[in-house]
Each structure stands twice: as structure tokens, then as C-alpha cells.
Amino acid sequence: MPAKLIKGTEIREEILEELTAETARIKKKYGVVPGLVTILVGENPASISYVTLKIQTAHRVGFKEVQDSQPVSISEEDLLGLIAKYNADDSINGILVQLPLPKHINEKKVLTAIDPDKDVDGFHPVNVGRLMIGGSEVKFLPCTPAGIQELIVRSGVETSGAEVVVVGRSNIVGKPIANMMLQKGKGANSTVTIVHTATKHLDVHCKRADILIVAAGVPGLVKPEWIKPGACVIDVGVNRVGEKTNEKTGKKVAILKGDVDFDKAKEIAGWITPVPGGVGPMTITMLMKNTLKSLKFKLGIS
Ligand code: NAD
């Protein structure tokens, strides 16, 4: 029987509706809404489109949204000054600096200047540490891994005691999702293996997985015969493998493929995410969830 499709686009809508309702409730009771600032340096077209989407989504759920665009020539000192300003601004609960930054600016220095309690991307070392400790220490989960966990939970996949295999050990996907899945609690409590470029017998590990999370950035890396029948397969990979013409707009658009051979894998897996339309739509959604969470922490409500 073909796998159940985990549709990120539908789950995104569900979550955004929940966030909109909760934002309205908080506004009514406390007279405040979450505030998100996105800082964009320069005019990189991809960065502009990501920031625009973030701002539009923040607007949609009822947040105060601020887009702060700075010239590519801004000095590191001035950028740090801007972050200090938003750190001190009570109406701002989340600060997002769109990457990449120009070469003359030290990205690490800028990201660690963000107040960890406004770090809605969840990349500040303090939040990485909180994630390692787990439980009530956790403030902000990084957005893509948080989205992956939501997809698994909302699809009704059992995680407690499950064998989870994560392909990839990046700081933004592989390591944090592996850490999240091994914590005690809902949507986790799994037995986790991380595999990477130095792993011998990738196939043997993947075949054991009840939940296989693939974030390698290699199209078709995971072969259908590596998938355990009935497993939940989360394909994080987004690989541009060519171009096609959009029939409606006539514009060239990228052909995207995941790290898993989707057409064959869906005949074996129990659940599977498509690419695009699986994990992708979840990242910005979780950024909104973190921003709302930030305000709730400040108000002392859960
Ligand atoms: P990365 O390049 O930082 O890390 C890839 C990891 O995969 C590395 O740890 C590497 O060891 C491992 N890997 C690479 N080739 C391998 C191989 N042949 N065998 C075993 N392991 C291998 O990438 P990343 O930032 O973690 O992103 C991974 C993929 O996920 C990319 O396609 C990226 O575009 C996609 N991505 C999607 C979203 C989203 O949908 N929102 C977010 C982040 C990343």
C-alpha cells in the first residue's frame, strides 16, 4: 500500500490558524502582539524573497512586523548597534538576521549579539545548550528541526522507543533534530543514530529506521531498498536538479528533488514527505511559533 503523504503545506495552514487565534486571544487579554524584526543587509534576491515571505507570514498571523533593510556597506559596528537597539526594544520579541551577511561582517559575532531570549532562529549557543539539556530549559527550537518534529507528531507517528536514523550532521538540521528526538517527552523519546559522510554501510543503518530523517543535500542518496517497510521517511533535502517553464507565468523555475527516491520510496514507506511541499513550508511557520513563544515567556504564560 502506498505511503501516507505528510503534506507540509496543509500542516502549515493548521498551525498558522492556531497561531492567529492565539495571537488574537493574547491581544484581547494583554493588549500586546508578538513583534518580529527581520534585518536584511544588501539586496541578494534570494534573501529578499525569504525576508518578504517571513514578513508576510508575520502579518498574516497578526504580529507586529518590522523589516529593517540596511545597505550592503553597513559596518559591523553599526549592525551590532542595530541589534542592541532591538534587544532593548520591548515591542520586539524576535530578531532575525537574514544570512548570508557581506564578507566584511563576522556572522558569528552578529548572531551571538542577539539576546538569546529573542533568538527565534534558535542558533545562539545559549539556545543550542538549552536544547542539549532539554526539558523545561528549552526556549527556542531551531525552525527546520522543530518543523520536522511537528510533521511527525501531527501525522500520528509513534516516536517513543522508535529507531530514528538521521542522515547528516549539520548544525542547522542533523545535530539538532537528533538531539530533539532523543529527549524524554512527547514527539521524542527515540533511540537515535546519526550517520554522515564517514559512516560505513549507510544502507544497514537506514534499513533499521522506523523514522528516517534525511538531510544530506544529495539528490536520490537514499535508495528505496534502504527503507524499512512501513517506516516514516522525512526528506529534508532540497536539490535543484534542473529548470522548467512555469505554464502560468512563462517564467523559468527550478526543478527540485529530495534526497530520497520519492516515487519508489512511497511504495515501501508508511509515511513520506514530498519535495517540495513537505518540510519546506514548516520552517517559516516555526519561526512564527517561536516569536509567539517569546512573547508568552515574557508574559509568563504557557
Ligand atoms: P549540510 O551540507 O550543512 O550538511 C549535510 C550533511 O549531510 C553533512 O553533515 C554530511 O556529512 C552529510 N552528507 C552529505 N553527503 C553524504 C553522503 N553521501 N552520505 C552520508 N552523509 C552525507 O546541509 P544542511 O544545511 O543540513 O541541509 C541538508 C539539505 O536539507 C539540503 O538539501 C538543504 O537544502 C536542505 N534544507 C532544507 C530546509 C527546508 O526545507 N526548510 C532547511 C535546511 C536545509
Short mmCIF file of N, CA, C and O in Angstrom, two decimals, residues 155-223:
data_model
loop_
_atom_site.label_atom_id
_atom_site.label_comp_id
_atom_site.label_asym_id
_atom_site.label_seq_id
_atom_site.Cartn_x
_atom_site.Cartn_y
_atom_site.Cartn_z
N SER A 155 1.30 13.71 12.32
CA SER A 155 0.91 12.59 11.44
C SER A 155 0.61 11.35 12.26
O SER A 155 0.27 10.31 11.71
N GLY A 156 0.75 11.45 13.58
CA GLY A 156 0.40 10.34 14.45
C GLY A 156 1.44 9.22 14.45
O GLY A 156 1.12 8.07 14.78
N VAL A 157 2.67 9.54 14.11
CA VAL A 157 3.73 8.51 14.09
C VAL A 157 4.26 8.33 15.52
O VAL A 157 4.56 9.32 16.19
N GLU A 158 4.35 7.08 15.97
CA GLU A 158 4.85 6.79 17.32
C GLU A 158 6.37 7.04 17.36
O GLU A 158 7.12 6.47 16.55
N THR A 159 6.79 7.86 18.29
CA THR A 159 8.23 8.15 18.38
C THR A 159 8.88 7.48 19.58
O THR A 159 10.08 7.21 19.57
N SER A 160 8.09 7.22 20.63
CA SER A 160 8.68 6.67 21.86
C SER A 160 9.21 5.25 21.59
O SER A 160 8.46 4.38 21.15
N GLY A 161 10.48 5.08 21.82
CA GLY A 161 11.10 3.77 21.60
C GLY A 161 11.42 3.48 20.14
O GLY A 161 12.00 2.43 19.82
N ALA A 162 11.07 4.41 19.24
CA ALA A 162 11.32 4.18 17.80
C ALA A 162 12.81 4.32 17.49
O ALA A 162 13.52 5.08 18.14
N GLU A 163 13.25 3.57 16.49
CA GLU A 163 14.62 3.73 15.99
C GLU A 163 14.59 4.90 15.00
O GLU A 163 13.92 4.82 13.96
N VAL A 164 15.29 5.96 15.35
CA VAL A 164 15.36 7.11 14.45
C VAL A 164 16.76 7.16 13.85
O VAL A 164 17.76 7.12 14.60
N VAL A 165 16.86 7.23 12.55
CA VAL A 165 18.16 7.40 11.90
C VAL A 165 18.15 8.75 11.18
O VAL A 165 17.24 9.03 10.40
N VAL A 166 19.15 9.57 11.51
CA VAL A 166 19.27 10.89 10.89
C VAL A 166 20.47 10.85 9.95
O VAL A 166 21.58 10.53 10.37
N VAL A 167 20.24 11.17 8.69
CA VAL A 167 21.34 11.22 7.73
C VAL A 167 21.78 12.68 7.62
O VAL A 167 21.00 13.52 7.15
N GLY A 168 23.00 12.97 8.08
CA GLY A 168 23.51 14.35 8.05
C GLY A 168 23.74 14.86 9.45
O GLY A 168 22.97 14.56 10.36
N ARG A 169 24.83 15.62 9.63
CA ARG A 169 25.18 16.12 10.97
C ARG A 169 25.42 17.63 10.96
O ARG A 169 26.33 18.14 11.61
N SER A 170 24.62 18.35 10.17
CA SER A 170 24.81 19.81 10.16
C SER A 170 24.27 20.43 11.44
O SER A 170 23.46 19.82 12.15
N ASN A 171 24.73 21.65 11.71
CA ASN A 171 24.28 22.35 12.93
C ASN A 171 22.85 22.85 12.79
O ASN A 171 22.19 23.13 13.79
N ILE A 172 22.37 22.98 11.54
CA ILE A 172 21.01 23.54 11.41
C ILE A 172 19.93 22.46 11.30
O ILE A 172 18.77 22.72 11.57
N VAL A 173 20.30 21.25 10.87
CA VAL A 173 19.28 20.19 10.76
C VAL A 173 19.69 18.92 11.52
O VAL A 173 19.07 18.53 12.51
N GLY A 174 20.73 18.23 11.04
CA GLY A 174 21.06 16.90 11.55
C GLY A 174 21.27 16.83 13.05
O GLY A 174 20.59 16.06 13.75
N LYS A 175 22.21 17.64 13.57
CA LYS A 175 22.52 17.56 15.01
C LYS A 175 21.32 17.98 15.87
O LYS A 175 20.98 17.26 16.82
N PRO A 176 20.66 19.12 15.57
CA PRO A 176 19.54 19.47 16.45
C PRO A 176 18.37 18.48 16.40
O PRO A 176 17.80 18.16 17.44
N ILE A 177 18.02 17.97 15.22
CA ILE A 177 16.85 17.05 15.19
C ILE A 177 17.21 15.75 15.93
O ILE A 177 16.37 15.19 16.64
N ALA A 178 18.45 15.30 15.81
CA ALA A 178 18.87 14.09 16.52
C ALA A 178 18.74 14.32 18.04
O ALA A 178 18.21 13.47 18.76
N ASN A 179 19.19 15.48 18.48
CA ASN A 179 19.09 15.83 19.89
C ASN A 179 17.66 15.91 20.38
O ASN A 179 17.33 15.47 21.48
N MET A 180 16.82 16.49 19.55
CA MET A 180 15.41 16.63 19.93
C MET A 180 14.72 15.28 20.06
O MET A 180 13.92 15.06 20.96
N MET A 181 15.03 14.38 19.14
CA MET A 181 14.33 13.09 19.13
C MET A 181 14.76 12.19 20.28
O MET A 181 14.05 11.25 20.63
N LEU A 182 15.93 12.47 20.88
CA LEU A 182 16.36 11.59 21.99
C LEU A 182 15.92 12.10 23.35
O LEU A 182 16.07 11.41 24.36
N GLN A 183 15.37 13.33 23.40
CA GLN A 183 14.91 13.87 24.69
C GLN A 183 13.73 13.06 25.19
O GLN A 183 13.01 12.45 24.40
N LYS A 184 13.51 13.09 26.50
CA LYS A 184 12.30 12.47 27.05
C LYS A 184 11.13 13.35 26.67
O LYS A 184 11.27 14.55 26.57
N GLY A 185 9.96 12.73 26.47
CA GLY A 185 8.78 13.57 26.26
C GLY A 185 8.08 13.30 24.96
O GLY A 185 8.52 12.48 24.14
N LYS A 186 6.99 14.05 24.76
CA LYS A 186 6.11 13.88 23.60
C LYS A 186 6.87 14.15 22.29
O LYS A 186 7.66 15.08 22.22
N GLY A 187 6.60 13.33 21.31
CA GLY A 187 7.20 13.53 20.00
C GLY A 187 8.67 13.20 19.94
O GLY A 187 9.37 13.56 19.00
N ALA A 188 9.17 12.50 20.98
CA ALA A 188 10.60 12.18 21.04
C ALA A 188 10.78 10.83 21.74
O ALA A 188 10.10 9.89 21.40
N ASN A 189 11.74 10.76 22.70
CA ASN A 189 11.97 9.53 23.46
C ASN A 189 12.38 8.38 22.54
O ASN A 189 12.04 7.21 22.78
N SER A 190 13.12 8.72 21.49
CA SER A 190 13.52 7.71 20.49
C SER A 190 14.95 7.25 20.72
O SER A 190 15.71 7.86 21.50
N THR A 191 15.32 6.17 20.04
CA THR A 191 16.71 5.70 20.03
C THR A 191 17.32 6.23 18.74
O THR A 191 16.84 5.90 17.65
N VAL A 192 18.35 7.08 18.88
CA VAL A 192 18.78 7.86 17.71
C VAL A 192 20.19 7.48 17.22
O VAL A 192 21.11 7.31 18.02
N THR A 193 20.32 7.36 15.93
CA THR A 193 21.63 7.16 15.28
C THR A 193 21.83 8.30 14.28
O THR A 193 20.88 8.63 13.55
N ILE A 194 23.01 8.89 14.28
CA ILE A 194 23.32 9.89 13.23
C ILE A 194 24.33 9.27 12.28
O ILE A 194 25.36 8.73 12.73
N VAL A 195 24.05 9.33 11.00
CA VAL A 195 25.02 8.84 10.02
C VAL A 195 25.46 10.02 9.15
O VAL A 195 24.75 11.01 9.01
N HIS A 196 26.68 9.90 8.59
CA HIS A 196 27.26 11.04 7.87
C HIS A 196 28.26 10.53 6.83
O HIS A 196 28.31 9.32 6.56
N THR A 197 29.07 11.45 6.31
CA THR A 197 29.96 11.09 5.19
C THR A 197 31.00 10.04 5.57
O THR A 197 31.53 9.36 4.68
N ALA A 198 31.33 9.90 6.84
CA ALA A 198 32.35 8.91 7.22
C ALA A 198 31.73 7.58 7.68
O ALA A 198 32.44 6.66 8.08
N THR A 199 30.40 7.49 7.62
CA THR A 199 29.72 6.27 8.09
C THR A 199 29.92 5.13 7.10
O THR A 199 29.78 5.32 5.89
N LYS A 200 30.25 3.97 7.65
CA LYS A 200 30.34 2.78 6.80
C LYS A 200 28.94 2.17 6.73
O LYS A 200 28.21 2.19 7.71
N HIS A 201 28.58 1.60 5.62
CA HIS A 201 27.31 0.87 5.46
C HIS A 201 26.09 1.72 5.82
O HIS A 201 25.31 1.38 6.71
N LEU A 202 25.97 2.83 5.14
CA LEU A 202 24.81 3.72 5.32
C LEU A 202 23.51 2.94 5.21
O LEU A 202 22.56 3.14 5.98
N ASP A 203 23.48 2.02 4.24
CA ASP A 203 22.26 1.25 3.98
C ASP A 203 21.82 0.44 5.20
O ASP A 203 20.64 0.39 5.53
N VAL A 204 22.78 -0.16 5.89
CA VAL A 204 22.45 -1.02 7.05
C VAL A 204 21.76 -0.19 8.13
O VAL A 204 20.76 -0.61 8.71
N HIS A 205 22.27 1.02 8.37
CA HIS A 205 21.65 1.89 9.39
C HIS A 205 20.26 2.33 8.94
O HIS A 205 19.31 2.27 9.71
N CYS A 206 20.15 2.76 7.70
CA CYS A 206 18.86 3.26 7.21
C CYS A 206 17.79 2.17 7.29
O CYS A 206 16.64 2.45 7.66
N LYS A 207 18.18 0.94 6.99
CA LYS A 207 17.20 -0.17 6.98
C LYS A 207 16.61 -0.45 8.36
O LYS A 207 15.58 -1.08 8.47
N ARG A 208 17.30 0.00 9.42
CA ARG A 208 16.81 -0.22 10.79
C ARG A 208 15.80 0.84 11.21
O ARG A 208 15.15 0.71 12.25
N ALA A 209 15.69 1.90 10.43
CA ALA A 209 14.95 3.09 10.91
C ALA A 209 13.44 2.92 10.85
O ALA A 209 12.87 2.61 9.80
N ASP A 210 12.79 3.18 12.01
CA ASP A 210 11.33 3.32 12.00
C ASP A 210 11.00 4.73 11.50
O ASP A 210 9.97 4.95 10.89
N ILE A 211 11.90 5.66 11.84
CA ILE A 211 11.76 7.04 11.35
C ILE A 211 13.10 7.42 10.72
O ILE A 211 14.13 7.41 11.40
N LEU A 212 13.07 7.71 9.44
CA LEU A 212 14.31 8.03 8.71
C LEU A 212 14.26 9.51 8.31
O LEU A 212 13.37 9.92 7.56
N ILE A 213 15.20 10.28 8.85
CA ILE A 213 15.22 11.73 8.57
C ILE A 213 16.47 12.00 7.73
O ILE A 213 17.59 11.77 8.19
N VAL A 214 16.28 12.47 6.52
CA VAL A 214 17.41 12.59 5.59
C VAL A 214 17.68 14.06 5.28
O VAL A 214 16.83 14.75 4.71
N ALA A 215 18.85 14.54 5.68
CA ALA A 215 19.23 15.94 5.43
C ALA A 215 20.69 15.96 4.98
O ALA A 215 21.58 16.37 5.71
N ALA A 216 20.92 15.48 3.76
CA ALA A 216 22.28 15.38 3.23
C ALA A 216 22.54 16.38 2.11
O ALA A 216 23.65 16.82 1.89
N GLY A 217 21.50 16.73 1.36
CA GLY A 217 21.68 17.60 0.20
C GLY A 217 22.28 16.86 -0.98
O GLY A 217 23.01 17.44 -1.79
N VAL A 218 21.95 15.57 -1.08
CA VAL A 218 22.43 14.74 -2.20
C VAL A 218 21.20 14.10 -2.86
O VAL A 218 20.57 13.23 -2.25
N PRO A 219 20.85 14.53 -4.08
CA PRO A 219 19.61 14.00 -4.67
C PRO A 219 19.64 12.49 -4.81
O PRO A 219 20.62 11.92 -5.28
N GLY A 220 18.55 11.85 -4.36
CA GLY A 220 18.40 10.41 -4.50
C GLY A 220 19.40 9.58 -3.72
O GLY A 220 19.59 8.39 -4.02
N LEU A 221 20.02 10.16 -2.68
CA LEU A 221 21.02 9.41 -1.90
C LEU A 221 20.42 8.14 -1.29
O LEU A 221 21.02 7.06 -1.34
N VAL A 222 19.23 8.26 -0.73
CA VAL A 222 18.61 7.10 -0.05
C VAL A 222 17.83 6.28 -1.07
O VAL A 222 16.88 6.75 -1.70
N LYS A 223 18.27 5.04 -1.21
CA LYS A 223 17.65 4.14 -2.20
C LYS A 223 16.40 3.50 -1.59
O LYS A 223 16.35 3.25 -0.38
#
